Amino acid sequence: MSHRILLLGAPGAGKGTQSAKLADEYGVEHVTTGDALRANKDMETEYGTPRSFMEAGDLVPDPVVNEIVRAALEEADGFVLDGYPRNLDQAEYLSEITDLDAVVFLDVDEEVLVERLTGRRVCDDCGANYHVDFQPPEEAGVCDGCGGELIQREDDTEETARERLQVFYDNTEPVVEHFRDEGVLVEVDGEATPDEVFDRIRDVVEA
């Protein structure tokens, strides 16, 4: 049985981690908006190609994103969708083009999200990711793999983290309400360990 799963949650909620685990568990595609756009940069739509917007530094318009996602879902024998829909129009479009087996919202308190987002450190040389609390390096500030310096990216500061969360609340809360109104949304406590969160999501998918 192929599964069609939508995972929703704020930045830092753990969508990427859980999506990858779900895709591996059920042998389905992990579909993200970014990957789908990069894989189909030259796909012709009536609004132009994604490449034309990306190279200009512009946001790819909803109708183009919608077509890219639809193509990705049609090609997949089951999927975990992560990072889409980002607004109500996209959510309504998604409901028109596919029947979802499970819609899971990872519920995490804002202060926990900020802690997760601001604790990330990235190796300036090889790009490896760490977290000061959840995945610290053996030696503080030094990459285990290559010995490079670990830095905090500009988009991982507290100010930027809170701005990202506000954008999520403004744009994506209506998405959550859309699926809640449809009676398909299940909220899962995202503050437990990754394994515990995964077990709870799996229970929802297999219910």
mmCIF file of C-alpha atoms in Angstrom:
data_model
loop_
_atom_site.group_PDB
_atom_site.id
_atom_site.type_symbol
_atom_site.label_atom_id
_atom_site.label_comp_id
_atom_site.label_asym_id
_atom_site.label_seq_id
_atom_site.Cartn_x
_atom_site.Cartn_y
_atom_site.Cartn_z
ATOM 1 C CA MET A 1 0.000 0.000 0.000
ATOM 2 C CA SER A 2 1.435 3.369 -1.009
ATOM 3 C CA HIS A 3 0.910 6.228 1.419
ATOM 4 C CA ARG A 4 0.178 9.890 0.655
ATOM 5 C CA ILE A 5 1.283 11.873 3.689
ATOM 6 C CA LEU A 6 1.398 15.627 4.295
ATOM 7 C CA LEU A 7 3.602 16.871 7.119
ATOM 8 C CA LEU A 8 2.989 20.401 8.426
ATOM 9 C CA GLY A 9 4.889 22.368 11.049
ATOM 10 C CA ALA A 10 6.803 25.560 11.725
ATOM 11 C CA PRO A 11 10.501 25.988 10.933
ATOM 12 C CA GLY A 12 12.405 23.928 13.496
ATOM 13 C CA ALA A 13 9.507 21.528 14.131
ATOM 14 C CA GLY A 14 11.405 18.608 12.611
ATOM 15 C CA LYS A 15 9.561 18.169 9.304
ATOM 16 C CA GLY A 16 12.686 17.365 7.325
ATOM 17 C CA THR A 17 13.910 14.743 9.798
ATOM 18 C CA GLN A 18 10.533 13.055 10.113
ATOM 19 C CA SER A 19 9.769 13.214 6.390
ATOM 20 C CA ALA A 20 13.011 11.432 5.563
ATOM 21 C CA LYS A 21 12.280 8.722 8.155
ATOM 22 C CA LEU A 22 8.739 8.257 6.839
ATOM 23 C CA ALA A 23 9.909 8.041 3.223
ATOM 24 C CA ASP A 24 12.418 5.372 4.228
ATOM 25 C CA GLU A 25 9.900 3.468 6.369
ATOM 26 C CA TYR A 26 7.224 3.245 3.662
ATOM 27 C CA GLY A 27 9.383 3.300 0.533
ATOM 28 C CA VAL A 28 7.756 6.450 -0.838
ATOM 29 C CA GLU A 29 9.102 9.690 -2.314
ATOM 30 C CA HIS A 30 10.101 12.584 -0.042
ATOM 31 C CA VAL A 31 8.744 15.543 -2.006
ATOM 32 C CA THR A 32 9.858 19.044 -1.034
ATOM 33 C CA THR A 33 9.047 22.218 -2.912
ATOM 34 C CA GLY A 34 12.724 23.138 -3.238
ATOM 35 C CA ASP A 35 13.748 19.753 -4.640
ATOM 36 C CA ALA A 36 10.782 19.676 -7.011
ATOM 37 C CA LEU A 37 11.611 23.147 -8.338
ATOM 38 C CA ARG A 38 15.310 22.341 -8.782
ATOM 39 C CA ALA A 39 14.476 19.089 -10.580
ATOM 40 C CA ASN A 40 12.057 20.857 -12.944
ATOM 41 C CA LYS A 41 13.688 24.246 -13.439
ATOM 42 C CA ASP A 42 13.041 24.198 -17.170
ATOM 43 C CA MET A 43 9.472 22.894 -17.088
ATOM 44 C CA GLU A 44 7.362 25.104 -19.349
ATOM 45 C CA THR A 45 4.252 26.640 -17.828
ATOM 46 C CA GLU A 46 2.020 29.411 -19.107
ATOM 47 C CA TYR A 47 3.814 31.719 -16.660
ATOM 48 C CA GLY A 48 7.332 30.760 -17.750
ATOM 49 C CA THR A 49 9.865 28.309 -16.330
ATOM 50 C CA PRO A 50 10.859 28.161 -12.644
ATOM 51 C CA ARG A 51 14.424 28.938 -13.752
ATOM 52 C CA SER A 52 13.377 32.334 -15.097
ATOM 53 C CA PHE A 53 12.106 33.375 -11.658
ATOM 54 C CA MET A 54 14.863 31.709 -9.624
ATOM 55 C CA GLU A 55 17.689 33.275 -11.629
ATOM 56 C CA ALA A 56 16.044 36.693 -11.296
ATOM 57 C CA GLY A 57 15.912 36.201 -7.531
ATOM 58 C CA ASP A 58 12.112 36.349 -7.547
ATOM 59 C CA LEU A 59 9.659 34.128 -5.709
ATOM 60 C CA VAL A 60 8.261 31.460 -7.999
ATOM 61 C CA PRO A 61 4.518 32.275 -8.398
ATOM 62 C CA ASP A 62 1.946 29.933 -6.846
ATOM 63 C CA PRO A 63 0.584 28.645 -10.187
ATOM 64 C CA VAL A 64 4.076 27.554 -11.262
ATOM 65 C CA VAL A 65 4.810 25.928 -7.889
ATOM 66 C CA ASN A 66 1.437 24.181 -8.053
ATOM 67 C CA GLU A 67 2.170 22.683 -11.468
ATOM 68 C CA ILE A 68 5.624 21.508 -10.373
ATOM 69 C CA VAL A 69 4.243 19.853 -7.242
ATOM 70 C CA ARG A 70 1.393 18.237 -9.185
ATOM 71 C CA ALA A 71 3.892 16.747 -11.642
ATOM 72 C CA ALA A 72 6.060 15.447 -8.774
ATOM 73 C CA LEU A 73 3.097 13.840 -7.019
ATOM 74 C CA GLU A 74 1.794 12.246 -10.226
ATOM 75 C CA GLU A 75 5.204 10.632 -10.824
ATOM 76 C CA ALA A 76 5.458 9.294 -7.256
ATOM 77 C CA ASP A 77 4.068 5.956 -6.095
ATOM 78 C CA GLY A 78 3.241 7.355 -2.674
ATOM 79 C CA PHE A 79 4.857 10.395 -1.079
ATOM 80 C CA VAL A 80 5.637 12.423 1.997
ATOM 81 C CA LEU A 81 5.038 16.090 1.181
ATOM 82 C CA ASP A 82 7.131 18.588 3.141
ATOM 83 C CA GLY A 83 7.234 22.382 2.704
ATOM 84 C CA TYR A 84 4.044 22.634 0.633
ATOM 85 C CA PRO A 85 1.400 24.009 0.808
ATOM 86 C CA ARG A 86 2.645 27.320 2.206
ATOM 87 C CA ASN A 87 -0.595 29.269 1.914
ATOM 88 C CA LEU A 88 -4.351 28.742 1.678
ATOM 89 C CA ASP A 89 -4.501 28.906 -2.132
ATOM 90 C CA GLN A 90 -1.912 26.136 -2.392
ATOM 91 C CA ALA A 91 -3.765 24.083 0.242
ATOM 92 C CA GLU A 92 -7.028 24.326 -1.678
ATOM 93 C CA TYR A 93 -5.225 23.351 -4.888
ATOM 94 C CA LEU A 94 -3.643 20.334 -3.178
ATOM 95 C CA SER A 95 -7.030 19.165 -1.935
ATOM 96 C CA GLU A 96 -8.283 19.269 -5.537
ATOM 97 C CA ILE A 97 -5.464 17.208 -7.084
ATOM 98 C CA THR A 98 -4.902 14.402 -4.567
ATOM 99 C CA ASP A 99 -6.502 12.486 -1.727
ATOM 100 C CA LEU A 100 -4.239 12.481 1.322
ATOM 101 C CA ASP A 101 -4.096 9.484 3.641
ATOM 102 C CA ALA A 102 -2.712 11.477 6.564
ATOM 103 C CA VAL A 103 -2.210 15.166 7.380
ATOM 104 C CA VAL A 104 0.029 15.574 10.421
ATOM 105 C CA PHE A 105 0.836 18.856 12.160
ATOM 106 C CA LEU A 106 3.935 18.829 14.361
ATOM 107 C CA ASP A 107 3.001 20.992 17.349
ATOM 108 C CA VAL A 108 6.016 22.646 19.007
ATOM 109 C CA ASP A 109 6.052 25.621 21.389
ATOM 110 C CA GLU A 110 7.529 28.809 19.906
ATOM 111 C CA GLU A 111 10.320 29.082 22.493
ATOM 112 C CA VAL A 112 11.387 25.509 21.751
ATOM 113 C CA LEU A 113 11.399 26.331 18.031
ATOM 114 C CA VAL A 114 13.597 29.380 18.620
ATOM 115 C CA GLU A 115 15.990 27.283 20.721
ATOM 116 C CA ARG A 116 16.224 24.684 17.971
ATOM 117 C CA LEU A 117 16.708 27.245 15.199
ATOM 118 C CA THR A 118 19.318 29.364 16.985
ATOM 119 C CA GLY A 119 21.342 26.376 18.196
ATOM 120 C CA ARG A 120 22.339 25.222 14.728
ATOM 121 C CA ARG A 121 26.011 25.472 13.781
ATOM 122 C CA VAL A 122 27.454 24.825 10.336
ATOM 123 C CA CYS A 123 31.025 23.964 9.354
ATOM 124 C CA ASP A 124 32.469 26.869 7.379
ATOM 125 C CA ASP A 125 34.557 24.425 5.331
ATOM 126 C CA CYS A 126 32.544 21.261 4.598
ATOM 127 C CA GLY A 127 28.984 22.390 5.413
ATOM 128 C CA ALA A 128 28.297 19.715 8.066
ATOM 129 C CA ASN A 129 25.449 20.575 10.465
ATOM 130 C CA TYR A 130 25.536 20.451 14.265
ATOM 131 C CA HIS A 131 23.388 21.680 17.135
ATOM 132 C CA VAL A 132 24.780 23.024 20.391
ATOM 133 C CA ASP A 133 22.246 21.014 22.431
ATOM 134 C CA PHE A 134 21.017 18.120 20.306
ATOM 135 C CA GLN A 135 24.018 17.250 18.136
ATOM 136 C CA PRO A 136 27.123 18.950 19.525
ATOM 137 C CA PRO A 137 30.593 18.376 18.059
ATOM 138 C CA GLU A 138 33.188 16.516 20.122
ATOM 139 C CA GLU A 139 35.094 19.792 20.547
ATOM 140 C CA ALA A 140 33.094 23.006 20.842
ATOM 141 C CA GLY A 141 33.270 25.123 17.696
ATOM 142 C CA VAL A 142 35.219 22.529 15.704
ATOM 143 C CA CYS A 143 33.881 20.202 13.007
ATOM 144 C CA ASP A 144 34.309 16.507 13.829
ATOM 145 C CA GLY A 145 34.784 15.663 10.163
ATOM 146 C CA CYS A 146 37.285 18.163 8.794
ATOM 147 C CA GLY A 147 38.353 20.306 11.750
ATOM 148 C CA GLY A 148 36.813 23.419 10.238
ATOM 149 C CA GLU A 149 35.304 26.280 12.237
ATOM 150 C CA LEU A 150 31.631 25.993 13.169
ATOM 151 C CA ILE A 151 29.675 29.175 12.554
ATOM 152 C CA GLN A 152 26.147 30.431 13.151
ATOM 153 C CA ARG A 153 24.487 31.482 9.921
ATOM 154 C CA GLU A 154 22.755 34.851 9.738
ATOM 155 C CA ASP A 155 19.379 33.157 9.253
ATOM 156 C CA ASP A 156 19.872 31.225 12.519
ATOM 157 C CA THR A 157 19.963 34.264 14.820
ATOM 158 C CA GLU A 158 17.084 34.776 17.266
ATOM 159 C CA GLU A 159 15.782 37.854 15.443
ATOM 160 C CA THR A 160 15.694 36.043 12.109
ATOM 161 C CA ALA A 161 14.233 32.898 13.684
ATOM 162 C CA ARG A 162 11.331 34.873 15.146
ATOM 163 C CA GLU A 163 10.777 36.613 11.811
ATOM 164 C CA ARG A 164 10.640 33.220 10.047
ATOM 165 C CA LEU A 165 8.146 31.963 12.614
ATOM 166 C CA GLN A 166 5.950 35.029 12.184
ATOM 167 C CA VAL A 167 5.899 34.486 8.411
ATOM 168 C CA PHE A 168 4.863 30.887 9.076
ATOM 169 C CA TYR A 169 2.067 31.937 11.435
ATOM 170 C CA ASP A 170 0.784 34.543 8.980
ATOM 171 C CA ASN A 171 0.892 32.352 5.849
ATOM 172 C CA THR A 172 0.602 28.768 6.975
ATOM 173 C CA GLU A 173 -1.799 28.884 9.931
ATOM 174 C CA PRO A 174 -4.688 29.185 7.414
ATOM 175 C CA VAL A 175 -3.351 25.980 5.811
ATOM 176 C CA VAL A 176 -3.569 24.192 9.163
ATOM 177 C CA GLU A 177 -7.112 25.483 9.653
ATOM 178 C CA HIS A 178 -8.063 24.380 6.119
ATOM 179 C CA PHE A 179 -7.173 20.761 6.828
ATOM 180 C CA ARG A 180 -8.654 20.967 10.327
ATOM 181 C CA ASP A 181 -11.941 22.134 8.803
ATOM 182 C CA GLU A 182 -11.789 19.193 6.379
ATOM 183 C CA GLY A 183 -11.538 16.890 9.387
ATOM 184 C CA VAL A 184 -8.262 15.269 8.297
ATOM 185 C CA LEU A 185 -5.696 17.095 10.431
ATOM 186 C CA VAL A 186 -4.048 15.239 13.314
ATOM 187 C CA GLU A 187 -1.797 17.153 15.722
ATOM 188 C CA VAL A 188 1.270 15.372 17.069
ATOM 189 C CA ASP A 189 3.416 16.645 19.947
ATOM 190 C CA GLY A 190 6.708 17.472 18.244
ATOM 191 C CA GLU A 191 8.663 18.186 21.437
ATOM 192 C CA ALA A 192 9.515 14.554 22.253
ATOM 193 C CA THR A 193 12.621 12.751 20.962
ATOM 194 C CA PRO A 194 12.772 12.228 17.182
ATOM 195 C CA ASP A 195 12.092 8.498 17.637
ATOM 196 C CA GLU A 196 9.076 9.142 19.867
ATOM 197 C CA VAL A 197 7.682 11.697 17.415
ATOM 198 C CA PHE A 198 8.187 9.229 14.571
ATOM 199 C CA ASP A 199 6.300 6.504 16.438
ATOM 200 C CA ARG A 200 3.364 8.887 16.980
ATOM 201 C CA ILE A 201 3.291 9.861 13.297
ATOM 202 C CA ARG A 202 3.437 6.219 12.272
ATOM 203 C CA ASP A 203 0.447 5.499 14.533
ATOM 204 C CA VAL A 204 -1.507 8.218 12.695
ATOM 205 C CA VAL A 205 -0.504 6.960 9.238
ATOM 206 C CA GLU A 206 -1.410 3.356 10.051
ATOM 207 C CA ALA A 207 -4.639 4.118 11.925
#
